[in-house]
Coordinates of C-alpha atoms in Angstrom, one line a residue:
V1 CA -2.7 8.4 0.0
A2 CA -2.6 4.7 -0.8
S3 CA -3.5 5.3 -4.6
A4 CA -0.8 7.9 -4.8
Q5 CA 1.8 5.5 -3.4
D6 CA 0.7 2.9 -5.7
A7 CA 1.1 5.0 -8.6
V8 CA 4.7 6.0 -7.5
G9 CA 5.5 2.3 -7.1
A10 CA 4.2 1.3 -10.3
A11 CA 6.2 4.0 -12.0
V12 CA 9.3 3.1 -10.2
C13 CA 8.9 -0.7 -10.9
A14 CA 8.2 0.0 -14.6
A15 CA 11.5 2.0 -14.9
A16 CA 13.4 -0.6 -12.9
Q17 CA 13.0 -4.2 -13.9
T18 CA 16.3 -6.0 -14.4
W19 CA 16.6 -9.6 -15.6
D20 CA 18.9 -11.7 -13.3
E21 CA 20.3 -14.8 -15.1
S22 CA 21.6 -16.4 -11.9
T23 CA 18.1 -16.2 -10.2
G24 CA 16.0 -16.7 -13.4
V25 CA 13.6 -13.8 -12.6
F26 CA 12.9 -10.0 -13.4
W27 CA 13.7 -8.0 -10.4
C28 CA 11.3 -5.2 -9.9
D29 CA 11.9 -2.2 -7.5
S30 CA 8.8 -2.0 -5.5
G31 CA 9.4 1.5 -4.2
V32 CA 8.9 0.2 -0.6
N33 CA 11.5 0.7 2.2
A34 CA 11.3 -2.6 4.3
Y35 CA 11.3 -0.5 7.5
E36 CA 7.9 1.0 6.3
I37 CA 6.3 -2.5 6.6
P38 CA 5.1 -3.4 10.2
D39 CA 7.0 -6.0 11.9
G40 CA 4.8 -9.1 11.9
E41 CA 5.9 -10.4 15.2
E42 CA 5.1 -7.0 17.0
W43 CA 1.9 -6.7 15.2
Q44 CA 0.8 -10.3 16.0
T45 CA 1.4 -9.5 19.8
R46 CA -0.8 -6.4 19.7
F47 CA -3.5 -8.3 17.8
R48 CA -3.7 -11.1 20.3
E49 CA -4.3 -8.7 23.0
A50 CA -7.1 -7.1 21.0
L51 CA -8.5 -10.6 20.1
K52 CA -8.8 -11.5 23.9
V53 CA -10.8 -8.4 24.5
A54 CA -13.1 -9.0 21.5
Q55 CA -13.6 -12.7 22.5
G56 CA -14.7 -11.6 25.9
E57 CA -17.1 -9.1 24.5
V58 CA -18.5 -11.5 22.0
K59 CA -18.9 -14.2 24.7
Q60 CA -20.8 -11.8 27.0
S61 CA -23.0 -10.6 24.1
N62 CA -23.9 -14.2 23.3
R63 CA -24.6 -15.0 26.9
L64 CA -27.1 -12.1 27.2
Q65 CA -28.8 -13.2 23.9
R66 CA -29.1 -16.6 25.0
Y67 CA -30.9 -15.9 28.2
S68 CA -32.8 -12.9 27.2
G69 CA -35.8 -14.8 25.6
T70 CA -37.0 -18.1 27.0
P71 CA -37.8 -18.0 30.7
S72 CA -36.0 -20.4 33.0
P73 CA -37.8 -23.1 35.2
L74 CA -36.9 -20.7 38.2
Q75 CA -38.6 -17.8 36.4
M76 CA -41.7 -19.8 35.8
V77 CA -42.3 -20.4 39.5
M78 CA -41.6 -16.9 40.6
G79 CA -44.4 -14.4 41.4
E80 CA -44.2 -10.6 40.9
G81 CA -41.3 -8.9 42.6
G82 CA -39.4 -12.2 42.6
M83 CA -41.2 -13.6 45.4
A84 CA -41.5 -17.3 45.3
V85 CA -45.0 -18.7 45.0
E86 CA -46.5 -22.2 45.1
P87 CA -45.9 -23.7 41.6
S88 CA -49.0 -24.7 39.6
E89 CA -49.3 -27.8 37.7
S90 CA -48.8 -26.0 34.5
A91 CA -45.7 -24.3 35.7
I92 CA -44.2 -27.5 36.8
A93 CA -45.1 -29.1 33.5
G94 CA -43.7 -26.1 31.7
A95 CA -40.4 -26.3 33.7
G96 CA -40.1 -30.1 32.8
E97 CA -40.5 -29.2 29.1
F98 CA -38.0 -26.5 29.3
A99 CA -35.4 -28.8 30.8
A100 CA -36.2 -31.5 28.4
A101 CA -35.8 -29.2 25.4
A102 CA -32.6 -27.8 26.7
Q103 CA -31.2 -31.3 27.0
E104 CA -32.4 -32.2 23.5
H105 CA -30.7 -28.9 22.0
Q106 CA -27.5 -29.7 23.7
R107 CA -27.6 -33.3 22.6
Q108 CA -28.2 -32.3 19.0
R109 CA -25.3 -29.6 19.2
V110 CA -22.9 -32.4 20.3
L111 CA -24.1 -35.3 18.1
G112 CA -26.0 -33.8 15.2
R113 CA -24.5 -32.8 11.7
H114 CA -25.1 -29.2 10.7
V115 CA -27.4 -29.2 7.7
S116 CA -25.1 -26.9 5.9
D117 CA -22.0 -29.1 6.4
A118 CA -20.9 -31.0 3.2
P119 CA -21.1 -34.8 3.7
T120 CA -17.7 -36.5 4.2
P121 CA -16.5 -37.5 0.8
A122 CA -15.6 -41.2 0.0
A123 CA -12.0 -42.3 0.5
D124 CA -11.7 -43.1 -3.2
A125 CA -13.2 -39.8 -4.4
V126 CA -10.6 -37.5 -2.9
G127 CA -7.1 -37.6 -1.6
A128 CA -5.9 -37.2 1.7
A129 CA -4.9 -33.5 1.3
E130 CA -8.6 -32.7 0.2
R131 CA -10.1 -34.4 3.1
Q132 CA -7.7 -32.5 5.4
R133 CA -8.7 -29.1 3.9
R134 CA -12.4 -30.1 4.2
T135 CA -11.9 -30.8 7.9
L136 CA -10.2 -27.6 8.6
A137 CA -12.7 -25.5 6.8
R138 CA -14.8 -23.1 8.7
F139 CA -18.4 -23.8 8.6
P140 CA -20.6 -20.7 9.3
S141 CA -23.4 -22.9 10.6
D142 CA -21.5 -23.7 13.9
P143 CA -22.4 -21.1 16.6
D144 CA -18.9 -21.3 18.2
K145 CA -17.2 -20.7 14.9
R146 CA -19.6 -17.8 14.1
A147 CA -18.5 -16.3 17.5
A148 CA -14.9 -16.9 16.7
R149 CA -15.2 -15.2 13.5
A150 CA -17.0 -12.3 14.9
A151 CA -14.4 -11.7 17.6
H152 CA -11.5 -12.0 14.8
T153 CA -13.3 -9.3 12.8
D154 CA -13.8 -7.1 15.7
A155 CA -10.1 -7.4 16.8
L156 CA -9.0 -6.5 13.2
R157 CA -11.2 -3.4 13.3
Q158 CA -9.3 -2.3 16.6
M159 CA -5.8 -2.3 15.1
R160 CA -4.8 0.9 14.0
K161 CA -2.7 -0.3 11.1
G162 CA -2.9 -3.5 9.0
P163 CA 0.0 -5.9 9.0
G164 CA 1.1 -5.5 5.3
V165 CA 1.6 -3.0 2.6
Q166 CA 0.0 -3.1 -0.8
R167 CA 1.5 -1.7 -3.9
L168 CA 0.9 -1.8 -7.6
V169 CA 3.9 -3.0 -9.7
Q170 CA 4.6 -4.0 -13.3
H171 CA 1.9 -1.5 -14.7
G172 CA -0.9 -2.6 -12.4
R173 CA -0.2 -5.9 -10.7
A174 CA -1.1 -5.6 -7.0
I175 CA 0.9 -7.2 -4.4
A176 CA 1.1 -7.4 -0.6
L177 CA 4.3 -7.2 1.4
F178 CA 4.7 -8.5 4.8
R179 CA 7.8 -8.6 7.1
F180 CA 8.8 -10.8 10.1
G181 CA 12.2 -9.3 11.3
G182 CA 14.6 -9.0 8.4
R183 CA 12.6 -11.5 6.3
V184 CA 10.0 -10.0 3.8
F185 CA 7.3 -11.8 1.8
A186 CA 5.5 -10.8 -1.2
V187 CA 2.2 -12.4 -2.3
D188 CA -0.6 -11.4 -4.6
A189 CA -2.6 -8.5 -2.8
A190 CA -6.1 -10.2 -3.3
C191 CA -7.2 -13.4 -1.5
P192 CA -7.6 -16.2 -4.2
H193 CA -11.0 -17.2 -2.5
Q194 CA -13.1 -13.9 -3.3
G195 CA -10.6 -11.1 -3.6
A196 CA -10.4 -9.6 -0.3
R197 CA -7.4 -7.3 0.5
L198 CA -5.0 -9.5 2.3
S199 CA -2.8 -6.7 3.7
D200 CA -5.8 -5.8 6.0
G201 CA -5.9 -9.3 7.4
E202 CA -4.0 -11.2 10.1
V203 CA -0.4 -12.4 10.0
G204 CA 1.3 -14.7 12.5
D205 CA 3.6 -17.7 13.0
I206 CA 3.1 -21.2 13.9
E207 CA 5.5 -24.2 14.6
D208 CA 5.4 -27.0 12.2
M209 CA 6.8 -30.2 13.5
V210 CA 8.5 -31.0 10.1
L211 CA 9.2 -27.6 8.6
G212 CA 9.8 -25.5 11.8
K213 CA 8.5 -22.0 12.1
R214 CA 6.1 -20.9 9.3
Y215 CA 4.5 -17.6 8.7
F216 CA 0.9 -17.2 7.5
V217 CA -1.6 -14.5 6.5
R218 CA -5.3 -15.0 7.2
C219 CA -8.0 -13.2 5.2
K220 CA -10.1 -10.8 7.0
V221 CA -13.5 -11.7 5.5
H222 CA -13.7 -15.7 5.4
K223 CA -10.8 -16.3 7.4
Y224 CA -8.8 -18.4 5.0
Q225 CA -5.3 -19.0 6.1
F226 CA -2.2 -19.1 3.6
D227 CA 1.4 -20.0 4.0
L228 CA 3.4 -16.9 3.3
T229 CA 6.3 -19.0 1.9
S230 CA 4.7 -21.5 -0.3
G231 CA 1.1 -20.1 -0.9
V232 CA -0.5 -23.3 0.3
V233 CA -4.0 -23.0 1.9
R234 CA -3.7 -24.0 5.5
E235 CA -7.4 -23.4 6.4
G236 CA -10.1 -23.3 3.7
V237 CA -10.8 -24.7 0.2
C238 CA -9.6 -22.5 -2.6
P239 CA -6.7 -22.2 -5.0
P240 CA -3.2 -21.5 -3.5
L241 CA -1.8 -18.0 -2.9
Q242 CA 0.6 -16.8 -5.6
V243 CA 3.8 -15.9 -3.8
Y244 CA 7.0 -14.1 -5.2
R245 CA 10.6 -14.1 -4.3
T246 CA 12.1 -10.9 -2.6
R247 CA 15.4 -9.5 -1.8
I248 CA 16.6 -6.3 -0.2
R249 CA 18.6 -3.6 -1.8
Q250 CA 20.5 -1.9 1.0
D251 CA 21.3 1.6 -0.2
D252 CA 22.3 3.1 3.1
A253 CA 21.6 2.7 6.8
Q254 CA 18.1 4.1 6.5
S255 CA 17.1 2.7 3.2
A256 CA 16.3 -1.0 2.5
I257 CA 14.4 -1.2 -0.7
V258 CA 12.3 -4.2 -1.4
E259 CA 12.7 -5.9 -4.9
V260 CA 10.2 -8.5 -6.0
G261 CA 11.0 -11.3 -8.4
F262 CA 8.8 -12.1 -11.3
E263 CA 9.2 -15.2 -13.8
N264 CA 7.7 -12.9 -16.4
L265 CA 7.1 -9.3 -17.2
G266 CA 3.1 -9.9 -17.3
E267 CA 0.5 -9.0 -19.7
E268 CA 0.1 -5.5 -18.1
Y269 CA 3.7 -4.7 -19.0
F270 CA 3.4 -5.6 -22.8
R271 CA -0.1 -3.9 -22.9
A272 CA 1.5 -0.6 -21.6
L273 CA 4.1 -0.9 -24.2
D274 CA 1.6 -1.3 -27.0
D275 CA -0.2 1.8 -25.8
S276 CA 3.0 3.9 -25.6
D277 CA 4.6 5.9 -28.4
V278 CA 7.9 4.1 -28.1
D279 CA 9.4 2.9 -31.3
F280 CA 11.9 0.1 -31.4

C-alpha cells in the first residue's frame, strides 16, 4: 500500500511543480491530505502511556536478571528448605566478599568512566556546540541508557501507527511529513545518521527558554533527536536533518493538500526528463 501511495504521490508531484517568485521555491504537490497525517500531540500522549508501561516491564526484567545469578549473603547462610543454619567460616567470608564486591561495583558505576566513552576533548579542539552534542550523545555502554533505549523501542512497537507519513516526490525524493495541529513539517525521510525511516520514530514538543515551543522527531534506531523546524541535531552527533518549507492548499472543507517547497528541482527530476521521449 505504501509503495502504491508513493508512486501516486511522485506522479502528482512531477505533474504539479510550480515556481513561486515571491517565496523563491518550487512548490510540489505531495498528494497528501493534511488530515491523513496523525496529529503529533495526540500521538505523543498515547506514546507516553505506552512508554510508561514499557519502562516498568524493562525495569522488572532487569531486576530479575540482576538477582537471578549471584547468591546473596542471606542465601549463603540458609540451609535446604530456607531454614536458617549456623553459618560456617567460609559462608561468612563469602558473604563479606559479596558485600565488598557489590560496594566496589557501585563505586565504579558512579565514579568510573565507561571504556567506550570518548575522552572529553580539549577546549581548544572543539567549539561549545560540539562539546554540548558530545554531552548529549547516548552512550550504549551505560546500563541505564540501554534500558531507556529498550523501553523506547518497545513503546514504539506498541503504537499501531507511526507519527508521520512518508512519500516519494520529485521522481524519487523521499520525504516525511509530520503535523502538530494546523502546522505541517516536511523533512528528509531518512535519518542523516544511518538512514533509518524517521516516520516510524517518535515526535514530540519541548519548551525552549529562548525559542518557545519546539517540535522534534527522534530516530527509532539510535534515538538521535532533530528539530523539525531547523533540522538541528538536539541529541546525538551527525549531520543536520534537511528540512523543507510547507504550505496547505485548501480545496474544500475536507481537502487540505500539503505542498512542499524545494529550492531546486533535484537531479532525479532532470534525470527523468533525459530518460523521457519529450522533445523541446
